[in-house]
């Protein structure tokens, strides 16, 4: 029987790490916990590359129509900008000025690691820990990284690691759960046509539950997609917690038979024991983590072999500093990491910079097209980033390496809460 770790080697998930150290169920890897704790503790921001203080003067929340931005200025008059995810922020934006933004005013941006820890401990903020709180922290962190990058003329990746990639392949994610199997494969073919993607992901189940109809569709779609798209395309699937253990295992075995690359959130995402039970029962790599906001719970998932591919969301989990700690934990356990990404707020841009420095990154980064439709250009190209032949060039300009249209930015107004 093929071991799950061997499957990671032979599927197109990326070059193999030197040694897959993830223990099989029941193995005693007494050093793993210590390695995971050490991986969380080491500094992320490369202070050695930042000789001079960068003092944060103002942190502002700006708005036009349904779009929100965080803008940070240093006492030297340099700016950092973060576009937020418009679908997320409209429900939670008062947390930014109330809980998060004041913590950063007057601080040295080079203390970013400590500032992220500090905002969690400020007042009663720890009680608000969750996707909303950490998303607010992430937007401020993105703006700080952009600010630091603009100060020193370096892309975000070089502030948090060593740039090891200038481009990355993408997997195009399809979100359709309502069309029939043939229509979904039509859509996947269209995504290949517009992007050149060599990897795709599609949905299974009925989102957080399954029905007889969704199961029938899944069992038609899984073989059909492989048959029509061919053996050269890497295929991933995501059930968004739709199954119980028996249906997850049945579905997973069908995915294995058709050589799928990973199976994301097979059972309820916060039911860790069930996730581990499915992982133990299947050879296909199990992916998950997009709703996780706790570093310790990521440690549990990694330590207990519940996940093979770790998917922190750079926004929901609180930004680059925290997500790189998760990537380091995954690396310490011999696992791959690929961020989850919702698409809005230039989510792909963050994913690209993350991939530029994370050695144990999956070969393919999640991609959902440009959902914002805002006027911006990649510095140096004069155009938005886009997938050509299934790959995207990672911006190399300062900060996030993009520039929003100045006429558009002048229309933004401060948000009063
Ligand atoms: Mg997902």
Tab-separated table of C-alpha atoms in Angstrom, residues 4 7 222 249 251-260 278 281-285:
chain	number	residue	atom	x	y	z
A	4	UNK	CA	0.478	9.009	2.425
A	7	UNK	CA	1.874	9.923	-2.241
A	222	UNK	CA	-14.768	13.044	-9.479
A	249	UNK	CA	-13.579	7.879	3.609
A	251	UNK	CA	-15.215	9.876	-1.163
A	252	UNK	CA	-11.505	9.900	-0.352
A	253	UNK	CA	-11.061	6.396	-1.763
A	254	UNK	CA	-12.673	7.509	-5.021
A	255	UNK	CA	-10.318	10.510	-5.100
A	256	UNK	CA	-7.371	8.181	-4.547
A	257	UNK	CA	-8.500	5.882	-7.354
A	258	UNK	CA	-8.459	8.885	-9.705
A	259	UNK	CA	-5.155	10.249	-8.362
A	260	UNK	CA	-6.353	13.521	-6.893
A	278	UNK	CA	-10.101	10.449	8.138
A	281	UNK	CA	-7.953	5.996	7.041
A	282	UNK	CA	-6.859	7.482	3.696
A	283	UNK	CA	-3.704	7.747	1.614
A	284	UNK	CA	-4.675	10.990	-0.150
A	285	UNK	CA	-3.165	14.075	1.567
